[in-house]
Amino acid sequence: MNEVYNILVVEDISHDAELIEREIKKVLNACEFKRVWTEKDFIDSLSDFRPTIILSDYYMPGFDGLTALRIAREIMPDIPFIIVTGTLNEDIAVDCMRSGASDYVIKEYIKRLGPSILNALEQYAVRIEKNNTQSALVESAERHRSLFEDNIAVMLLLDAHNGQILDANLAASKFYGYSQEELKKMKITNLNTLPENKVYEELEKARKQKKIQFNFQHRLKDGSIRDVEIYSSRIKAFGKEVMHSIVHDITDKIKLEHELIASKEKAEENDRLKTSFLHNISHEIRTPLNAIVGFSSFLNQPNLSLDKRKEFTDIINLSSEQLLSIITDIISVATLEAGQEKFHKKEININQAMGAVYEQFCVKSLYPKITIHYHSEIPDKNAQIVTDGVKLIQVLTNLVGNALKYTREGKVDFGCSIKNNELYFRIEDTGIGIPKHLHHKIFDRFWQVDSTVTREFGGTGLGLSISKAYVELMGGRIWLDSEHGIGSVFHFTVPYVPVVKPTKSGSEEMDRHVEESISQKVILIAEDETNNFLLIKEYLSAPVFTIIRVENGLDAVNICKNRSDIDLILMDIKMPVMDGIEATRQIKIMKPYIPVIAVTAYAYDTDKKRLLESGFDEYLPKPIKRDSFLKMINQFI
Ligand code: ADP
């Protein structure tokens, strides 16, 4: 060994010290010596000289070997310390050995010193080795404990035979809400939502394998249930078979999976519904179109009786209305889907609106086996309200229309009242009804209870979804009670916002106004389609109007340039030579006071906005209804 030994000799007599050095040199090759004999020098040397061995006399003036030994044990607990003394009685020797001396050597037998030193050094080496091993063991145990205790993964140690929780880490306590001590008093069956015997079956399976993965639901202390995935490995611990289990909370993952599956199913259903919608719609469009095309061809026959002509015209009108309503529905769905449908507040008289819906459907010949009733519990003085009248009437029309469509015989009853400061509508029929399990589906787009039944009754599966969207846009709710084969009741509400001042009905007022206030007026109609022009001309057939027609925008501009008596212009948008937008722009520069109304087949709200921004005073979408047309004309002349 090439190690240099620092040997601290505590000895007041230099001759004795030399004796000691000599003996030591016999057994150790490389040694450094230092001699001290006072307590202070001794203490200083422990830190300055860093001795490997201490050899101390027992009796010294002002200091003694036992004190040196105690000091040394405090500061360097493992250092070999040998008492070398002239005489030593037995009691002191025992005392020294008890206080931790490695050995004691009587000076008379100084030859023992060499072997004693070697022995002390060997014991020292063994002690150090043992200490090192022990601290490595402690460190390893601590590391493993920390890997379990401080791991962010939830970990449990379970008795593989009975599921007793033998240990639970901090993350487990945080996750389950129980303290670690509480968990250690529980079994895994107390956390599991499955019946005990099922959990034991799974545990048994796990015990037979070295590793296993389970999927369970665990109940936390606060009562909530979480989906967990558990990875268990069988190990030996606490002297028994233990399942070391890592618990993953997969509740959010499972939820996401369910959502994905649901949205996939929804997408598939939408796809299926769209296909059946396309089949339906083509049928729905062809039927009225067939009637229009077919009966129109009879109208030109010279020998057609007046009665027949009236009958055919009625059929053509009805079919046109039907066709128009399908197109309106499709546009409404598109507008709703694009989020562009708006709530247009206006005053309406709810009793009159109900009456108008009734009038629309009460034609006996159409539903000979059904009696239709309507009633309003709202006194006339409270019937003037503010809402989106167009949408409200559309919802009522859809629901009453459905009630009649899906009823072969019996009655259809609809009414309105005020409940909890809301307008409450109820539409009841004695028709085919809707099975209960389909009620939640009924307001979905394109959805129909049974396509064979629908084929019999007709329809596109859009009416209820539009109705629901409209009711919600107006701030209300819609729901139904219905029993298969018995009948249905549809209910809906909208906020009740009464108008205090009573007013006359809109159409009465309009007719009176048109008659009273219009003297001879000149109206310029710019329209390239002759049929459209003829229709407008028909609407303006009263003798008070002088009508001028042009077929393109440029002619309209020229007429305005040359005449000063134009009171109003009805302007088509899509025309040859110059379109209506450009023509209006030029007319407004020349004569900004002439009102120009856009009459167009562009029917979206965005089109209206675009046209009003480009200079038009108003906007009238095609197809033009007589009432709304005259009302608008009345606004300007
Ligand atoms: P449709 O154009 O098919 O009538 P709706 O959206 O108005 O479309 O209605 C969807 C489906 O709901 C209908 O196809 C029909 O199956 C069912 N339905 C609606 N109203 C009634 C009712 N009053 N009685 C029975 N079934 C109805």
XYZ file of C-alpha atoms and ligand atoms in Angstrom:
664
model
C 0.000 0.000 0.000
C 1.545 3.354 -0.981
C -0.675 5.348 1.303
C 1.038 7.898 3.545
C -0.190 7.607 7.134
C -0.483 10.754 9.185
C 0.239 9.679 12.707
C -0.650 12.011 15.506
C 1.246 11.204 18.676
C -0.151 12.736 21.859
C 2.864 12.465 24.190
C 4.552 14.953 26.557
C 7.801 12.953 26.787
C 9.868 13.175 23.624
C 11.816 9.999 24.353
C 8.589 8.027 24.513
C 7.442 9.652 21.301
C 10.628 8.564 19.530
C 10.127 5.060 20.835
C 6.652 4.997 19.409
C 7.829 6.345 16.007
C 10.482 3.723 15.783
C 8.037 0.914 16.440
C 5.605 2.266 13.909
C 8.170 2.592 11.178
C 8.736 -1.122 11.508
C 5.240 -1.832 10.212
C 4.342 1.198 8.097
C 6.606 2.487 5.329
C 5.300 5.923 4.619
C 4.404 7.891 7.716
C 4.202 11.517 8.714
C 4.406 12.187 12.432
C 3.177 15.027 14.510
C 3.519 15.276 18.251
C 1.209 17.315 20.573
C 0.605 17.233 24.304
C -1.923 20.029 24.999
C -5.664 19.876 24.407
C -5.633 22.930 22.143
C -2.841 21.624 19.894
C -4.604 18.285 19.779
C -7.899 19.824 18.611
C -6.121 22.021 16.027
C -4.197 19.058 14.666
C -7.369 17.098 14.044
C -8.333 19.619 11.419
C -4.887 20.792 10.223
C -2.970 17.521 10.181
C -5.981 15.221 9.327
C -4.441 12.201 11.158
C -4.966 8.608 9.983
C -4.134 7.135 13.387
C -3.932 8.669 16.841
C -1.598 7.299 19.507
C -2.059 8.878 22.883
C -0.340 8.673 26.260
C -2.809 8.387 29.106
C -1.300 10.680 31.748
C -0.002 14.103 30.666
C 0.265 17.318 32.587
C -3.034 19.206 31.987
C -4.372 16.700 29.480
C -5.157 12.989 29.417
C -5.705 10.194 26.953
C -9.393 9.653 27.826
C -10.236 13.302 27.084
C -8.286 13.098 23.831
C -10.192 9.938 22.946
C -13.612 11.572 23.595
C -12.698 14.638 21.572
C -11.417 12.474 18.704
C -14.570 10.308 18.661
C -16.724 13.411 18.406
C -14.813 14.922 15.521
C -13.553 11.786 13.694
C -15.733 8.940 14.974
C -14.059 6.129 13.017
C -10.332 6.987 13.403
C -8.119 4.274 14.974
C -7.126 5.490 18.449
C -4.603 3.546 20.515
C -3.713 4.400 24.104
C 0.046 3.965 24.720
C 0.786 4.327 28.404
C 3.289 3.501 31.063
C 0.805 1.959 33.454
C -2.890 1.507 33.168
C -5.125 -0.004 35.743
C -7.872 -2.307 34.605
C -10.752 0.100 35.280
C -9.199 2.818 33.132
C -8.473 0.294 30.397
C -12.147 -0.791 30.393
C -13.200 2.845 30.414
C -10.969 3.584 27.413
C -12.229 0.603 25.442
C -15.849 1.561 26.249
C -15.184 5.100 25.089
C -14.092 3.722 21.716
C -10.312 3.150 21.923
C -9.138 0.716 19.284
C -6.552 -0.791 21.671
C -4.200 0.076 24.467
C -0.492 -0.793 24.647
C 1.650 -0.640 27.773
C 5.007 1.051 27.046
C 6.776 -1.843 28.724
C 5.434 -4.052 25.918
C 5.973 -1.524 23.149
C 6.654 -4.325 20.680
C 2.864 -4.912 20.638
C 2.370 -1.512 19.097
C 3.131 -2.564 15.484
C 0.621 -5.454 15.388
C -1.906 -3.331 17.299
C -1.636 -0.567 14.703
C -2.015 -3.000 11.824
C -5.036 -4.562 13.507
C -6.605 -1.149 14.165
C -6.043 -0.107 10.560
C -7.640 -3.316 9.287
C -10.658 -2.886 11.527
C -10.875 0.685 10.364
C -10.885 -0.431 6.707
C -13.619 -2.994 7.426
C -15.675 -0.381 9.248
C -15.375 2.111 6.413
C -16.317 -0.562 3.883
C -19.365 -1.482 5.967
C -20.348 2.146 6.329
C -20.040 2.680 2.588
C -22.185 -0.355 1.850
C -24.763 0.741 4.352
C -25.014 4.238 2.983
C -25.252 2.844 -0.562
C -28.110 0.649 0.631
C -29.836 3.548 2.341
C -29.399 5.690 -0.739
C -30.772 2.982 -3.005
C -33.783 2.442 -0.715
C -34.394 6.174 -0.617
C -34.133 6.401 -4.395
C -36.647 3.609 -4.830
C -38.945 5.066 -2.236
C -38.788 8.421 -3.991
C -39.449 6.774 -7.367
C -42.669 5.427 -5.862
C -43.592 8.175 -3.424
C -42.844 11.245 -5.535
C -43.800 9.781 -8.900
C -46.395 11.868 -10.728
C -48.054 8.635 -11.864
C -50.720 7.280 -9.521
C -49.223 4.119 -7.965
C -50.641 1.462 -5.674
C -49.116 -1.671 -4.216
C -51.823 -4.305 -3.849
C -51.806 -7.622 -2.074
C -52.180 -9.942 -5.074
C -54.435 -12.303 -3.106
C -57.009 -10.065 -1.485
C -56.586 -6.660 -3.179
C -55.592 -4.938 0.088
C -53.833 -1.634 -0.668
C -50.403 -2.083 0.946
C -49.038 1.280 -0.147
C -50.228 4.296 -2.136
C -48.102 7.197 -3.329
C -48.798 10.920 -3.001
C -50.223 11.117 -6.536
C -52.690 8.361 -5.592
C -53.796 10.310 -2.561
C -54.254 13.434 -4.700
C -56.187 11.535 -7.367
C -58.535 9.534 -5.137
C -58.985 12.299 -2.556
C -58.196 9.905 0.332
C -55.096 10.378 2.504
C -52.338 7.783 2.044
C -53.209 6.365 5.472
C -56.897 6.062 4.496
C -55.953 4.323 1.258
C -53.781 1.834 3.125
C -56.829 0.763 5.120
C -58.834 0.077 1.946
C -59.024 -2.700 -0.593
C -59.034 -2.075 -4.337
C -62.630 -3.352 -4.345
C -63.644 -0.278 -2.306
C -62.555 1.959 -5.180
C -63.934 -0.124 -8.012
C -67.463 0.383 -9.318
C -67.693 -3.302 -10.301
C -69.162 -5.826 -7.848
C -66.508 -7.303 -5.507
C -66.519 -10.810 -7.035
C -65.834 -9.368 -10.508
C -62.836 -7.415 -9.201
C -61.492 -10.547 -7.490
C -61.858 -12.486 -10.745
C -59.753 -9.856 -12.514
C -57.211 -9.824 -9.685
C -56.901 -13.610 -9.928
C -56.239 -13.297 -13.672
C -53.587 -10.678 -12.944
C -51.927 -12.851 -10.311
C -51.454 -15.642 -12.820
C -49.693 -13.351 -15.277
C -46.614 -11.285 -14.679
C -48.042 -8.153 -16.250
C -51.589 -7.195 -17.080
C -53.635 -4.209 -18.114
C -57.156 -3.524 -16.806
C -59.803 -0.995 -17.681
C -62.059 -0.115 -14.772
C -64.080 2.692 -13.346
C -62.967 3.986 -9.947
C -65.024 6.024 -7.526
C -63.148 8.927 -5.892
C -63.773 10.176 -2.364
C -65.996 13.014 -3.662
C -68.240 10.407 -5.319
C -67.232 11.192 -8.905
C -66.480 8.283 -11.208
C -63.347 8.202 -13.384
C -62.374 5.790 -16.154
C -58.984 4.281 -15.336
C -56.506 2.119 -17.179
C -54.313 0.098 -14.777
C -50.972 -1.487 -15.637
C -50.076 -4.094 -13.011
C -46.876 -6.095 -12.619
C -46.443 -8.891 -10.116
C -43.478 -8.363 -7.761
C -42.278 -9.684 -4.399
C -42.508 -7.183 -1.567
C -43.455 -7.195 2.118
C -42.675 -10.919 1.922
C -45.649 -11.667 -0.334
C -46.956 -11.443 -3.910
C -47.752 -7.841 -4.649
C -49.287 -6.160 -7.700
C -47.418 -2.965 -8.466
C -50.160 -0.968 -10.199
C -49.904 2.271 -12.167
C -53.285 3.959 -12.585
C -53.962 6.267 -15.576
C -56.994 8.521 -15.555
C -58.416 8.101 -19.083
C -61.802 9.756 -18.503
C -61.092 12.621 -20.905
C -59.691 10.237 -23.512
C -62.813 8.046 -23.288
C -65.044 11.113 -23.490
C -63.194 12.279 -26.593
C -63.480 8.815 -28.107
C -67.239 8.814 -27.500
C -67.523 12.281 -29.001
C -65.561 11.186 -32.061
C -67.731 8.106 -32.500
C -70.866 10.204 -32.053
C -69.712 12.778 -34.586
C -68.744 10.030 -37.038
C -72.191 8.477 -36.619
C -73.769 11.906 -36.986
C -71.784 12.537 -40.176
C -72.862 9.156 -41.539
C -76.463 9.848 -40.631
C -76.262 13.295 -42.220
C -74.929 11.689 -45.348
C -77.768 9.181 -45.390
C -80.314 11.933 -44.689
C -78.912 14.114 -47.456
C -79.205 11.256 -49.948
C -82.775 10.564 -48.952
C -83.420 14.325 -49.019
C -82.160 14.515 -52.610
C -84.432 11.658 -53.633
C -87.323 13.300 -51.871
C -86.717 16.767 -53.172
C -86.568 15.619 -56.756
C -89.925 13.911 -56.208
C -91.306 16.975 -54.419
C -90.233 19.329 -57.201
C -91.331 17.084 -60.046
C -94.870 16.648 -58.709
C -95.960 20.338 -58.814
C -93.836 20.970 -61.902
C -95.616 18.142 -63.663
C -98.967 19.725 -62.823
C -97.823 23.188 -63.947
C -96.398 21.950 -67.249
C -99.317 19.608 -67.912
C -102.210 21.949 -67.093
C -100.561 25.005 -68.704
C -100.605 23.151 -72.034
C -104.419 22.828 -71.799
C -105.000 26.543 -71.222
C -104.498 27.455 -74.884
C -107.178 25.084 -76.123
C -109.897 27.239 -77.731
C -112.840 25.062 -76.684
C -111.878 24.916 -72.977
C -114.873 25.797 -70.794
C -114.576 28.655 -68.301
C -115.058 26.246 -65.387
C -112.287 23.980 -66.607
C -110.002 26.954 -67.234
C -110.614 28.118 -63.632
C -109.994 24.612 -62.298
C -106.703 24.303 -64.219
C -105.558 27.789 -63.213
C -106.250 26.945 -59.558
C -104.154 23.793 -59.875
C -101.336 25.711 -61.561
C -101.435 28.379 -58.816
C -101.439 25.810 -56.037
C -98.571 23.880 -57.617
C -96.588 27.104 -58.076
C -97.136 27.954 -54.404
C -95.968 24.464 -53.494
C -92.865 24.807 -55.634
C -92.120 28.219 -54.242
C -92.454 26.973 -50.680
C -89.919 24.187 -51.360
C -87.442 26.677 -52.804
C -88.060 29.055 -49.883
C -87.369 26.185 -47.454
C -84.106 25.304 -49.158
C -82.990 28.931 -49.117
C -84.011 29.266 -45.456
C -81.948 26.218 -44.514
C -78.954 27.573 -46.430
C -79.310 30.998 -44.788
C -79.703 29.442 -41.338
C -76.699 27.215 -41.875
C -74.593 30.193 -42.940
C -75.727 31.959 -39.740
C -77.154 34.795 -41.818
C -80.777 34.530 -40.785
C -81.710 37.636 -38.800
C -84.506 38.527 -36.393
C -86.505 41.308 -38.106
C -88.667 42.951 -35.480
C -91.978 44.383 -36.694
C -95.414 45.076 -35.305
C -98.006 42.426 -36.078
C -101.464 41.620 -34.853
C -101.248 38.086 -33.592
C -104.996 37.399 -33.846
C -104.991 38.489 -37.471
C -101.916 36.367 -38.165
C -103.726 33.340 -36.693
C -106.767 34.157 -38.834
C -104.601 34.426 -41.965
C -103.068 31.003 -41.290
C -106.548 29.567 -40.782
C -107.784 31.153 -44.030
C -104.864 29.607 -45.843
C -105.851 26.082 -44.808
C -109.576 26.102 -44.295
C -110.490 25.285 -47.909
C -112.868 22.405 -47.280
C -112.283 20.639 -50.561
C -108.615 20.085 -49.788
C -109.197 18.313 -46.464
C -112.758 16.954 -46.651
C -112.345 14.538 -43.717
C -110.714 16.998 -41.322
C -112.308 19.749 -39.298
C -110.011 22.678 -38.657
C -110.459 24.978 -35.670
C -108.439 27.847 -34.392
C -108.889 29.987 -31.311
C -107.003 32.789 -29.706
C -107.321 33.531 -25.998
C -105.661 36.900 -26.500
C -108.046 39.879 -26.272
C -107.834 42.116 -29.353
C -106.549 45.016 -27.254
C -103.465 42.924 -26.353
C -102.981 41.344 -29.768
C -100.675 43.939 -31.274
C -97.143 42.676 -30.660
C -93.565 43.142 -31.784
C -91.839 40.087 -33.214
C -90.556 38.729 -36.511
C -94.020 38.292 -38.019
C -92.783 36.610 -41.198
C -90.991 33.896 -39.256
C -93.809 33.469 -36.738
C -96.352 32.958 -39.533
C -93.966 30.609 -41.309
C -93.641 28.438 -38.152
C -97.418 28.390 -37.663
C -97.924 27.553 -41.338
C -95.375 24.716 -41.148
C -96.916 23.198 -38.033
C -100.557 23.545 -39.103
C -99.583 22.332 -42.589
C -97.905 19.247 -41.060
C -100.886 18.612 -38.775
C -103.166 18.548 -41.826
C -100.684 16.613 -43.955
C -100.196 13.827 -41.427
C -103.892 13.482 -40.511
C -106.143 11.353 -42.699
C -109.317 12.182 -40.807
C -110.382 13.810 -37.558
C -109.498 17.299 -36.430
C -106.744 19.850 -36.386
C -106.949 22.461 -33.687
C -104.553 25.339 -33.165
C -104.558 28.190 -30.711
C -102.633 30.839 -28.923
C -102.592 32.265 -25.396
C -100.337 34.223 -23.049
C -98.528 32.144 -20.408
C -95.811 33.412 -18.084
C -95.399 36.515 -20.179
C -94.809 34.452 -23.301
C -96.973 33.783 -26.326
C -97.792 30.101 -26.190
C -98.954 28.261 -29.333
C -100.447 24.777 -29.468
C -101.154 22.830 -32.659
C -103.004 19.573 -32.132
C -104.016 16.851 -34.574
C -105.550 13.378 -34.559
C -103.133 12.098 -37.196
C -100.614 9.303 -37.515
C -98.535 10.509 -34.557
C -94.815 10.047 -33.949
C -93.334 7.177 -31.886
C -91.908 8.454 -28.572
C -88.351 7.212 -29.198
C -88.127 9.451 -32.290
C -89.209 12.688 -30.619
C -85.629 13.860 -30.043
C -84.812 13.396 -33.736
C -87.832 15.085 -35.209
C -86.333 18.600 -35.363
C -83.143 17.477 -37.153
C -82.607 18.601 -40.742
C -83.899 16.275 -43.498
C -85.244 13.938 -40.861
C -88.478 12.061 -41.555
C -90.127 9.358 -39.448
C -90.585 6.933 -42.265
C -89.761 7.560 -45.900
C -92.587 5.317 -47.127
C -95.110 7.300 -45.084
C -93.529 10.535 -46.270
C -93.791 9.421 -49.853
C -97.524 9.089 -49.257
C -97.827 12.514 -47.638
C -95.035 14.378 -49.429
C -92.438 16.622 -47.766
C -88.735 17.384 -47.652
C -87.904 16.989 -43.961
C -86.944 20.659 -43.631
C -90.059 22.247 -42.119
C -89.521 21.303 -38.479
C -85.804 22.074 -38.441
C -86.516 25.520 -39.902
C -89.379 26.014 -37.423
C -87.132 25.142 -34.481
C -84.362 27.457 -35.700
C -86.849 30.301 -36.229
C -88.516 29.849 -32.830
C -85.117 29.895 -31.124
C -84.042 32.936 -33.151
C -87.183 34.704 -31.868
C -86.197 33.761 -28.293
C -88.644 30.886 -27.740
C -88.790 27.074 -27.400
C -90.496 24.336 -29.379
C -91.435 20.792 -28.264
C -93.980 18.072 -28.903
C -96.205 15.440 -27.315
C -97.172 12.714 -29.668
C -98.245 9.102 -29.661
C -98.000 6.770 -32.566
C -101.449 6.232 -34.122
C -103.182 8.673 -31.746
C -102.034 12.138 -32.813
C -99.587 14.924 -32.075
C -99.462 18.203 -30.196
C -96.713 20.644 -31.139
C -96.082 23.508 -28.711
C -93.963 26.594 -29.082
C -93.432 29.881 -27.321
C -92.071 33.285 -28.277
C -91.543 36.295 -25.998
C -94.669 38.423 -25.609
C -93.804 42.065 -26.390
C -97.094 43.964 -26.608
C -97.553 47.291 -28.412
C -99.675 49.592 -26.347
C -101.458 51.665 -29.020
C -104.129 49.746 -30.922
C -103.737 49.999 -34.712
C -105.760 49.047 -37.743
C -104.837 45.946 -39.699
C -101.915 46.476 -42.099
C -103.712 45.451 -45.269
C -106.876 47.486 -44.501
C -104.771 50.541 -43.960
C -102.747 49.920 -47.083
C -105.789 49.497 -49.365
C -107.355 52.670 -48.020
C -104.132 54.572 -48.397
C -103.483 53.370 -51.930
C -106.986 54.433 -52.955
C -106.998 57.790 -51.184
C -103.572 59.133 -51.877
C -102.607 58.098 -55.372
C -103.438 60.506 -58.127
C -102.125 59.847 -61.645
C -98.519 58.561 -61.284
C -95.900 57.605 -63.872
C -93.985 54.403 -63.178
C -90.995 53.315 -65.252
C -90.498 49.557 -65.352
C -87.082 48.310 -66.524
C -87.546 44.572 -67.110
C -86.261 42.389 -69.964
C -88.465 39.345 -69.137
C -91.898 39.922 -70.686
C -93.715 37.564 -68.273
C -92.351 39.396 -65.262
C -93.329 42.737 -66.795
C -96.863 41.495 -67.509
C -97.262 40.371 -63.907
C -96.160 43.740 -62.520
C -98.386 45.522 -65.027
C -101.278 43.375 -63.854
C -100.620 44.347 -60.229
C -100.566 48.010 -61.274
C -103.748 47.725 -63.308
C -105.460 50.554 -61.368
C -106.242 53.549 -63.634
C -104.093 55.846 -61.468
C -100.842 54.500 -62.927
C -99.212 55.335 -66.257
C -96.706 52.631 -67.066
C -93.633 52.950 -69.289
C -91.569 49.847 -70.061
C -87.929 49.575 -71.139
C -85.976 46.342 -71.595
C -82.509 47.380 -70.549
C -80.724 49.757 -68.186
C -79.470 52.136 -70.868
C -83.013 52.851 -72.120
C -84.073 53.509 -68.542
C -81.288 56.096 -68.160
C -82.276 57.772 -71.453
C -85.975 57.960 -70.559
C -85.098 59.601 -67.245
C -82.896 62.087 -69.083
C -85.725 63.060 -71.464
C -88.765 63.020 -69.173
C -89.435 64.946 -66.022
C -92.632 63.200 -64.932
C -91.240 59.842 -63.682
C -92.512 59.223 -60.144
C -90.993 55.815 -59.478
C -88.696 53.286 -61.162
C -88.963 49.494 -60.766
C -85.575 48.193 -61.851
C -84.648 44.614 -62.705
C -80.984 43.840 -61.953
C -79.910 41.350 -64.614
C -80.620 42.989 -67.999
C -78.818 43.163 -71.348
C -76.819 46.246 -72.541
C -76.649 47.829 -69.073
C -77.568 46.134 -65.801
C -79.882 47.662 -63.212
C -77.091 48.581 -60.777
C -75.211 50.716 -63.308
C -78.449 52.268 -64.624
C -79.515 53.228 -61.081
C -76.090 54.710 -60.389
C -76.381 56.989 -63.443
C -80.022 57.930 -62.756
C -79.227 58.791 -59.107
C -76.432 61.161 -60.272
C -78.884 62.839 -62.662
C -82.082 62.813 -60.624
C -81.402 61.607 -57.091
C -84.981 62.336 -55.986
C -86.591 59.615 -58.167
C -87.085 56.534 -55.991
C -85.715 53.313 -57.534
C -86.868 49.914 -56.282
C -84.738 46.869 -57.130
C -86.948 44.019 -58.331
C -84.789 40.928 -58.385
C -84.545 37.181 -58.099
C -81.504 37.582 -55.820
C -83.192 36.655 -52.602
C -80.548 36.714 -49.860
C -80.264 39.315 -47.125
C -76.706 39.993 -48.282
C -78.062 40.830 -51.764
C -80.461 43.292 -50.230
C -77.648 44.970 -48.314
C -75.482 45.143 -51.440
C -78.295 46.699 -53.497
C -79.266 49.278 -50.881
C -75.618 50.259 -50.583
C -75.352 50.771 -54.339
C -78.112 53.423 -54.404
C -81.474 51.632 -54.538
C -84.149 52.940 -52.212
C -85.775 49.579 -51.604
C -85.598 45.968 -52.562
C -88.374 43.617 -53.671
C -87.408 39.945 -54.092
C -89.068 37.812 -56.784
C -91.513 36.131 -56.799
C -93.485 39.286 -56.078
C -96.578 39.028 -53.893
C -99.343 41.523 -54.740
C -99.871 42.752 -51.159
C -96.249 43.414 -50.343
C -95.727 44.925 -53.786
C -98.557 47.456 -53.410
C -97.500 48.231 -49.862
C -94.029 49.130 -51.067
C -95.294 51.210 -54.025
C -97.436 53.048 -51.513
C -94.357 53.987 -49.497
C -92.918 55.939 -52.403
C -95.851 57.554 -54.249
P -91.723 17.118 -43.965
O -91.514 18.030 -45.101
O -91.237 15.722 -44.237
O -93.094 17.167 -43.409
P -90.892 18.260 -41.449
O -89.551 18.713 -40.997
O -91.982 19.242 -41.379
O -90.685 17.656 -42.881
O -91.276 17.034 -40.566
C -90.333 16.012 -40.360
C -91.036 14.669 -40.142
O -91.733 14.711 -38.908
C -92.091 14.353 -41.169
O -91.532 13.730 -42.307
C -92.997 13.429 -40.407
O -92.449 12.141 -40.421
C -92.915 13.945 -38.983
N -94.039 14.860 -38.622
C -94.022 16.201 -38.582
N -95.197 16.698 -38.141
C -95.987 15.636 -37.902
C -97.336 15.477 -37.414
N -98.105 16.516 -37.090
N -97.813 14.201 -37.282
C -97.026 13.139 -37.597
N -95.768 13.217 -38.058
C -95.232 14.452 -38.202
